[in-house]
Amino acid sequence: MGIGNTNDRVSLILGTSRVLYAEEYTVHVSILQQPANFTIKVGNAQQPRLLKKNYPANTPFELRIGDTLQFRGRIDG
């Protein structure tokens, strides 16, 4: 195993579908400051529009690195 294998891919799961692998990402987690948050960069400008159309606010999500869960919640918009 090494850097760049499928085991370290960052993926976003909306509802029950793995909808994308992130090109770039940042994660902010703090004990004294809430909420934790993340941002991801996707492949093209149309993909966020399709995601927003198909997955409305309150859809459950998971952000994973490989098979390891990093965040779980519901999208807010």
mmCIF file of N, CA, C and O in Angstrom:
data_model
loop_
_atom_site.group_PDB
_atom_site.id
_atom_site.type_symbol
_atom_site.label_atom_id
_atom_site.label_comp_id
_atom_site.label_asym_id
_atom_site.label_seq_id
_atom_site.Cartn_x
_atom_site.Cartn_y
_atom_site.Cartn_z
ATOM 1 N N MET A 1 0.832 -1.193 0.000
ATOM 2 C CA MET A 1 0.000 0.000 0.000
ATOM 3 C C MET A 1 0.871 1.249 0.000
ATOM 4 O O MET A 1 1.946 1.257 0.557
ATOM 5 N N GLY A 2 0.361 2.296 -0.586
ATOM 6 C CA GLY A 2 1.080 3.549 -0.610
ATOM 7 C C GLY A 2 0.116 4.695 -0.797
ATOM 8 O O GLY A 2 -1.086 4.516 -0.939
ATOM 9 N N ILE A 3 0.646 5.896 -0.810
ATOM 10 C CA ILE A 3 -0.185 7.080 -1.009
ATOM 11 C C ILE A 3 -0.792 7.019 -2.407
ATOM 12 O O ILE A 3 -0.124 6.694 -3.372
ATOM 13 N N GLY A 4 -2.080 7.354 -2.487
ATOM 14 C CA GLY A 4 -2.749 7.381 -3.774
ATOM 15 C C GLY A 4 -3.540 6.128 -4.103
ATOM 16 O O GLY A 4 -4.184 6.060 -5.126
ATOM 17 N N ASN A 5 -3.477 5.127 -3.236
ATOM 18 C CA ASN A 5 -4.284 3.936 -3.466
ATOM 19 C C ASN A 5 -5.747 4.233 -3.187
ATOM 20 O O ASN A 5 -6.083 5.254 -2.593
ATOM 21 N N THR A 6 -6.626 3.324 -3.574
ATOM 22 C CA THR A 6 -8.053 3.531 -3.346
ATOM 23 C C THR A 6 -8.387 3.579 -1.861
ATOM 24 O O THR A 6 -9.433 4.079 -1.496
ATOM 25 N N ASN A 7 -7.517 3.103 -0.992
ATOM 26 C CA ASN A 7 -7.787 3.106 0.445
ATOM 27 C C ASN A 7 -7.752 4.498 1.059
ATOM 28 O O ASN A 7 -8.171 4.675 2.191
ATOM 29 N N ASP A 8 -7.217 5.501 0.357
ATOM 30 C CA ASP A 8 -7.193 6.849 0.923
ATOM 31 C C ASP A 8 -8.012 7.848 0.102
ATOM 32 O O ASP A 8 -7.868 9.040 0.248
ATOM 33 N N ARG A 9 -8.906 7.349 -0.732
ATOM 34 C CA ARG A 9 -9.787 8.235 -1.486
ATOM 35 C C ARG A 9 -10.817 8.877 -0.558
ATOM 36 O O ARG A 9 -11.367 8.227 0.319
ATOM 37 N N VAL A 10 -11.077 10.146 -0.801
ATOM 38 C CA VAL A 10 -12.107 10.862 -0.044
ATOM 39 C C VAL A 10 -13.397 10.780 -0.837
ATOM 40 O O VAL A 10 -13.446 11.185 -1.994
ATOM 41 N N SER A 11 -14.427 10.221 -0.222
ATOM 42 C CA SER A 11 -15.697 10.055 -0.931
ATOM 43 C C SER A 11 -16.845 10.634 -0.128
ATOM 44 O O SER A 11 -16.810 10.696 1.099
ATOM 45 N N LEU A 12 -17.852 11.088 -0.853
ATOM 46 C CA LEU A 12 -19.062 11.644 -0.258
ATOM 47 C C LEU A 12 -20.216 10.715 -0.578
ATOM 48 O O LEU A 12 -20.436 10.362 -1.735
ATOM 49 N N ILE A 13 -20.945 10.319 0.451
ATOM 50 C CA ILE A 13 -22.104 9.458 0.302
ATOM 51 C C ILE A 13 -23.325 10.277 0.687
ATOM 52 O O ILE A 13 -23.383 10.833 1.786
ATOM 53 N N LEU A 14 -24.280 10.404 -0.228
ATOM 54 C CA LEU A 14 -25.535 11.120 0.029
ATOM 55 C C LEU A 14 -26.660 10.111 -0.040
ATOM 56 O O LEU A 14 -26.784 9.381 -1.034
ATOM 57 N N GLY A 15 -27.473 10.064 1.016
ATOM 58 C CA GLY A 15 -28.488 9.020 1.094
ATOM 59 C C GLY A 15 -27.777 7.685 1.171
ATOM 60 O O GLY A 15 -26.967 7.457 2.052
ATOM 61 N N THR A 16 -28.003 6.826 0.191
ATOM 62 C CA THR A 16 -27.332 5.522 0.149
ATOM 63 C C THR A 16 -26.388 5.405 -1.041
ATOM 64 O O THR A 16 -25.876 4.331 -1.317
ATOM 65 N N SER A 17 -26.130 6.519 -1.732
ATOM 66 C CA SER A 17 -25.297 6.489 -2.941
ATOM 67 C C SER A 17 -23.959 7.182 -2.723
ATOM 68 O O SER A 17 -23.905 8.295 -2.213
ATOM 69 N N ARG A 18 -22.891 6.521 -3.135
ATOM 70 C CA ARG A 18 -21.581 7.173 -3.171
ATOM 71 C C ARG A 18 -21.589 8.032 -4.416
ATOM 72 O O ARG A 18 -21.602 7.535 -5.530
ATOM 73 N N VAL A 19 -21.629 9.353 -4.221
ATOM 74 C CA VAL A 19 -21.879 10.233 -5.359
ATOM 75 C C VAL A 19 -20.622 10.814 -5.983
ATOM 76 O O VAL A 19 -20.657 11.229 -7.125
ATOM 77 N N LEU A 20 -19.525 10.873 -5.249
ATOM 78 C CA LEU A 20 -18.327 11.423 -5.868
ATOM 79 C C LEU A 20 -17.091 11.108 -5.050
ATOM 80 O O LEU A 20 -17.157 10.761 -3.881
ATOM 81 N N TYR A 21 -15.983 11.207 -5.727
ATOM 82 C CA TYR A 21 -14.677 11.199 -5.085
ATOM 83 C C TYR A 21 -14.134 12.617 -5.209
ATOM 84 O O TYR A 21 -14.170 13.202 -6.287
ATOM 85 N N ALA A 22 -13.651 13.171 -4.125
ATOM 86 C CA ALA A 22 -13.191 14.556 -4.113
ATOM 87 C C ALA A 22 -11.828 14.680 -4.770
ATOM 88 O O ALA A 22 -10.967 13.827 -4.609
ATOM 89 N N GLU A 23 -11.632 15.756 -5.515
ATOM 90 C CA GLU A 23 -10.325 16.083 -6.069
ATOM 91 C C GLU A 23 -9.433 16.694 -5.002
ATOM 92 O O GLU A 23 -8.245 16.442 -4.953
ATOM 93 N N GLU A 24 -10.026 17.544 -4.181
ATOM 94 C CA GLU A 24 -9.322 18.290 -3.145
ATOM 95 C C GLU A 24 -10.254 18.435 -1.965
ATOM 96 O O GLU A 24 -11.465 18.511 -2.134
ATOM 97 N N TYR A 25 -9.723 18.487 -0.752
ATOM 98 C CA TYR A 25 -10.603 18.655 0.396
ATOM 99 C C TYR A 25 -9.873 19.344 1.545
ATOM 100 O O TYR A 25 -8.648 19.328 1.616
ATOM 101 N N THR A 26 -10.643 19.984 2.418
ATOM 102 C CA THR A 26 -10.141 20.512 3.677
ATOM 103 C C THR A 26 -11.133 20.122 4.760
ATOM 104 O O THR A 26 -12.331 20.028 4.510
ATOM 105 N N VAL A 27 -10.621 19.870 5.942
ATOM 106 C CA VAL A 27 -11.450 19.480 7.080
ATOM 107 C C VAL A 27 -11.073 20.357 8.250
ATOM 108 O O VAL A 27 -9.889 20.587 8.507
ATOM 109 N N HIS A 28 -12.069 20.869 8.978
ATOM 110 C CA HIS A 28 -11.830 21.669 10.178
ATOM 111 C C HIS A 28 -12.577 21.011 11.334
ATOM 112 O O HIS A 28 -13.805 20.891 11.292
ATOM 113 N N VAL A 29 -11.837 20.563 12.319
ATOM 114 C CA VAL A 29 -12.432 19.952 13.500
ATOM 115 C C VAL A 29 -11.820 20.629 14.713
ATOM 116 O O VAL A 29 -10.604 20.820 14.779
ATOM 117 N N SER A 30 -12.657 21.011 15.662
ATOM 118 C CA SER A 30 -12.169 21.682 16.861
ATOM 119 C C SER A 30 -13.001 21.241 18.053
ATOM 120 O O SER A 30 -14.208 21.037 17.941
ATOM 121 N N ILE A 31 -12.364 21.120 19.190
ATOM 122 C CA ILE A 31 -13.078 20.760 20.413
ATOM 123 C C ILE A 31 -13.793 21.974 20.986
ATOM 124 O O ILE A 31 -14.913 21.888 21.458
ATOM 125 N N LEU A 32 -13.178 23.148 20.909
ATOM 126 C CA LEU A 32 -13.732 24.346 21.530
ATOM 127 C C LEU A 32 -14.562 25.208 20.592
ATOM 128 O O LEU A 32 -15.178 26.169 21.020
ATOM 129 N N GLN A 33 -14.558 24.890 19.307
ATOM 130 C CA GLN A 33 -15.299 25.697 18.333
ATOM 131 C C GLN A 33 -16.184 24.780 17.491
ATOM 132 O O GLN A 33 -15.712 23.791 16.952
ATOM 133 N N GLN A 34 -17.448 25.110 17.393
ATOM 134 C CA GLN A 34 -18.387 24.299 16.631
ATOM 135 C C GLN A 34 -18.959 25.140 15.493
ATOM 136 O O GLN A 34 -19.020 26.354 15.611
ATOM 137 N N PRO A 35 -19.447 24.618 14.436
ATOM 138 C CA PRO A 35 -19.434 23.193 14.136
ATOM 139 C C PRO A 35 -18.172 22.796 13.387
ATOM 140 O O PRO A 35 -17.481 23.649 12.813
ATOM 141 N N ALA A 36 -17.870 21.520 13.386
ATOM 142 C CA ALA A 36 -16.823 21.003 12.515
ATOM 143 C C ALA A 36 -17.340 21.138 11.092
ATOM 144 O O ALA A 36 -18.544 21.120 10.848
ATOM 145 N N ASN A 37 -16.450 21.300 10.118
ATOM 146 C CA ASN A 37 -16.908 21.431 8.741
ATOM 147 C C ASN A 37 -15.875 20.907 7.777
ATOM 148 O O ASN A 37 -14.724 20.675 8.140
ATOM 149 N N PHE A 38 -16.297 20.717 6.553
ATOM 150 C CA PHE A 38 -15.395 20.286 5.499
ATOM 151 C C PHE A 38 -15.808 20.951 4.194
ATOM 152 O O PHE A 38 -16.953 21.361 4.025
ATOM 153 N N THR A 39 -14.868 21.080 3.296
ATOM 154 C CA THR A 39 -15.148 21.540 1.939
ATOM 155 C C THR A 39 -14.497 20.542 0.987
ATOM 156 O O THR A 39 -13.456 19.962 1.302
ATOM 157 N N ILE A 40 -15.115 20.344 -0.161
ATOM 158 C CA ILE A 40 -14.547 19.463 -1.165
ATOM 159 C C ILE A 40 -14.602 20.145 -2.518
ATOM 160 O O ILE A 40 -15.459 20.987 -2.774
ATOM 161 N N LYS A 41 -13.647 19.811 -3.360
ATOM 162 C CA LYS A 41 -13.621 20.329 -4.725
ATOM 163 C C LYS A 41 -13.953 19.163 -5.651
ATOM 164 O O LYS A 41 -13.361 18.092 -5.540
ATOM 165 N N VAL A 42 -14.922 19.391 -6.530
ATOM 166 C CA VAL A 42 -15.352 18.347 -7.452
ATOM 167 C C VAL A 42 -14.877 18.658 -8.858
ATOM 168 O O VAL A 42 -14.317 19.719 -9.112
ATOM 169 N N GLY A 43 -15.125 17.730 -9.777
ATOM 170 C CA GLY A 43 -14.567 17.796 -11.111
ATOM 171 C C GLY A 43 -14.982 18.950 -11.989
ATOM 172 O O GLY A 43 -14.171 19.501 -12.699
ATOM 173 N N ASN A 44 -16.251 19.339 -11.984
ATOM 174 C CA ASN A 44 -16.687 20.384 -12.903
ATOM 175 C C ASN A 44 -17.830 21.175 -12.288
ATOM 176 O O ASN A 44 -18.380 20.810 -11.255
ATOM 177 N N ALA A 45 -18.218 22.255 -12.943
ATOM 178 C CA ALA A 45 -19.234 23.161 -12.396
ATOM 179 C C ALA A 45 -20.633 22.564 -12.418
ATOM 180 O O ALA A 45 -21.485 22.987 -11.642
ATOM 181 N N GLN A 46 -20.904 21.596 -13.265
ATOM 182 C CA GLN A 46 -22.244 21.019 -13.345
ATOM 183 C C GLN A 46 -22.521 20.041 -12.199
ATOM 184 O O GLN A 46 -23.668 19.878 -11.801
ATOM 185 N N GLN A 47 -21.504 19.404 -11.689
ATOM 186 C CA GLN A 47 -21.724 18.394 -10.661
ATOM 187 C C GLN A 47 -22.383 18.945 -9.398
ATOM 188 O O GLN A 47 -23.340 18.342 -8.911
ATOM 189 N N PRO A 48 -21.952 20.082 -8.838
ATOM 190 C CA PRO A 48 -22.651 20.607 -7.654
ATOM 191 C C PRO A 48 -24.125 20.907 -7.922
ATOM 192 O O PRO A 48 -24.973 20.663 -7.065
ATOM 193 N N ARG A 49 -24.453 21.410 -9.115
ATOM 194 C CA ARG A 49 -25.852 21.688 -9.447
ATOM 195 C C ARG A 49 -26.686 20.410 -9.464
ATOM 196 O O ARG A 49 -27.803 20.381 -8.968
ATOM 197 N N LEU A 50 -26.129 19.354 -10.024
ATOM 198 C CA LEU A 50 -26.846 18.079 -10.061
ATOM 199 C C LEU A 50 -27.019 17.511 -8.658
ATOM 200 O O LEU A 50 -28.076 16.975 -8.327
ATOM 201 N N LEU A 51 -25.986 17.633 -7.837
ATOM 202 C CA LEU A 51 -26.088 17.139 -6.464
ATOM 203 C C LEU A 51 -27.169 17.893 -5.701
ATOM 204 O O LEU A 51 -27.988 17.295 -5.004
ATOM 205 N N LYS A 52 -27.176 19.219 -5.842
ATOM 206 C CA LYS A 52 -28.173 20.034 -5.143
ATOM 207 C C LYS A 52 -29.583 19.691 -5.602
ATOM 208 O O LYS A 52 -30.518 19.627 -4.800
ATOM 209 N N LYS A 53 -29.758 19.448 -6.882
ATOM 210 C CA LYS A 53 -31.063 19.110 -7.438
ATOM 211 C C LYS A 53 -31.538 17.735 -6.938
ATOM 212 O O LYS A 53 -32.707 17.558 -6.606
ATOM 213 N N ASN A 54 -30.645 16.761 -6.891
ATOM 214 C CA ASN A 54 -31.016 15.386 -6.561
ATOM 215 C C ASN A 54 -30.994 15.071 -5.068
ATOM 216 O O ASN A 54 -31.565 14.061 -4.654
ATOM 217 N N TYR A 55 -30.314 15.906 -4.275
ATOM 218 C CA TYR A 55 -30.194 15.638 -2.839
ATOM 219 C C TYR A 55 -30.533 16.918 -2.073
ATOM 220 O O TYR A 55 -29.655 17.725 -1.785
ATOM 221 N N PRO A 56 -31.802 17.115 -1.734
ATOM 222 C CA PRO A 56 -32.226 18.350 -1.065
ATOM 223 C C PRO A 56 -31.718 18.428 0.373
ATOM 224 O O PRO A 56 -31.173 17.463 0.920
ATOM 225 N N ALA A 57 -31.918 19.583 0.986
ATOM 226 C CA ALA A 57 -31.554 19.774 2.396
ATOM 227 C C ALA A 57 -32.167 18.652 3.235
ATOM 228 O O ALA A 57 -33.239 18.151 2.924
ATOM 229 N N ASN A 58 -31.439 18.268 4.253
ATOM 230 C CA ASN A 58 -31.819 17.228 5.211
ATOM 231 C C ASN A 58 -31.526 15.809 4.719
ATOM 232 O O ASN A 58 -31.856 14.841 5.375
ATOM 233 N N THR A 59 -30.893 15.667 3.541
ATOM 234 C CA THR A 59 -30.464 14.354 3.081
ATOM 235 C C THR A 59 -29.304 13.884 3.955
ATOM 236 O O THR A 59 -28.377 14.644 4.214
ATOM 237 N N PRO A 60 -29.316 12.631 4.420
ATOM 238 C CA PRO A 60 -28.190 12.126 5.206
ATOM 239 C C PRO A 60 -26.918 12.070 4.354
ATOM 240 O O PRO A 60 -26.987 11.802 3.146
ATOM 241 N N PHE A 61 -25.772 12.332 4.973
ATOM 242 C CA PHE A 61 -24.502 12.242 4.258
ATOM 243 C C PHE A 61 -23.446 11.587 5.132
ATOM 244 O O PHE A 61 -23.556 11.546 6.353
ATOM 245 N N GLU A 62 -22.427 11.073 4.469
ATOM 246 C CA GLU A 62 -21.215 10.597 5.128
ATOM 247 C C GLU A 62 -20.031 11.048 4.297
ATOM 248 O O GLU A 62 -20.094 11.025 3.064
ATOM 249 N N LEU A 63 -18.969 11.460 4.950
ATOM 250 C CA LEU A 63 -17.704 11.740 4.299
ATOM 251 C C LEU A 63 -16.733 10.686 4.792
ATOM 252 O O LEU A 63 -16.573 10.499 6.001
ATOM 253 N N ARG A 64 -16.115 9.972 3.873
ATOM 254 C CA ARG A 64 -15.210 8.876 4.237
ATOM 255 C C ARG A 64 -13.854 9.057 3.581
ATOM 256 O O ARG A 64 -13.760 9.564 2.467
ATOM 257 N N ILE A 65 -12.820 8.636 4.274
ATOM 258 C CA ILE A 65 -11.492 8.495 3.687
ATOM 259 C C ILE A 65 -11.236 6.998 3.656
ATOM 260 O O ILE A 65 -11.160 6.356 4.710
ATOM 261 N N GLY A 66 -11.164 6.447 2.452
ATOM 262 C CA GLY A 66 -11.155 4.994 2.310
ATOM 263 C C GLY A 66 -12.457 4.465 2.880
ATOM 264 O O GLY A 66 -13.531 4.942 2.533
ATOM 265 N N ASP A 67 -12.370 3.517 3.786
ATOM 266 C CA ASP A 67 -13.567 2.985 4.446
ATOM 267 C C ASP A 67 -13.804 3.612 5.810
ATOM 268 O O ASP A 67 -14.713 3.214 6.526
ATOM 269 N N THR A 68 -12.996 4.596 6.181
ATOM 270 C CA THR A 68 -13.082 5.186 7.517
ATOM 271 C C THR A 68 -14.000 6.401 7.520
ATOM 272 O O THR A 68 -13.755 7.379 6.812
ATOM 273 N N LEU A 69 -15.034 6.346 8.323
ATOM 274 C CA LEU A 69 -15.991 7.443 8.463
ATOM 275 C C LEU A 69 -15.327 8.634 9.141
ATOM 276 O O LEU A 69 -14.700 8.497 10.185
ATOM 277 N N GLN A 70 -15.466 9.822 8.543
ATOM 278 C CA GLN A 70 -14.918 11.051 9.107
ATOM 279 C C GLN A 70 -16.028 11.952 9.649
ATOM 280 O O GLN A 70 -15.902 12.525 10.710
ATOM 281 N N PHE A 71 -17.101 12.107 8.876
ATOM 282 C CA PHE A 71 -18.251 12.933 9.246
ATOM 283 C C PHE A 71 -19.524 12.176 8.898
ATOM 284 O O PHE A 71 -19.571 11.447 7.911
ATOM 285 N N ARG A 72 -20.549 12.415 9.671
ATOM 286 C CA ARG A 72 -21.893 11.902 9.374
ATOM 287 C C ARG A 72 -22.881 12.953 9.824
ATOM 288 O O ARG A 72 -22.700 13.573 10.861
ATOM 289 N N GLY A 73 -23.919 13.173 9.045
ATOM 290 C CA GLY A 73 -24.930 14.157 9.423
ATOM 291 C C GLY A 73 -25.970 14.301 8.342
ATOM 292 O O GLY A 73 -26.233 13.360 7.596
ATOM 293 N N ARG A 74 -26.528 15.492 8.251
ATOM 294 C CA ARG A 74 -27.520 15.808 7.219
ATOM 295 C C ARG A 74 -27.085 17.106 6.548
ATOM 296 O O ARG A 74 -26.631 18.016 7.233
ATOM 297 N N ILE A 75 -27.230 17.170 5.227
ATOM 298 C CA ILE A 75 -26.819 18.386 4.534
ATOM 299 C C ILE A 75 -27.791 19.519 4.838
ATOM 300 O O ILE A 75 -28.965 19.287 5.097
ATOM 301 N N ASP A 76 -27.280 20.736 4.826
ATOM 302 C CA ASP A 76 -28.109 21.887 5.184
ATOM 303 C C ASP A 76 -28.500 22.729 3.981
ATOM 304 O O ASP A 76 -29.162 23.731 4.116
ATOM 305 N N GLY A 77 -28.083 22.356 2.823
ATOM 306 C CA GLY A 77 -28.495 23.120 1.655
ATOM 307 C C GLY A 77 -27.650 22.818 0.462
ATOM 308 O O GLY A 77 -26.812 21.977 0.468
#
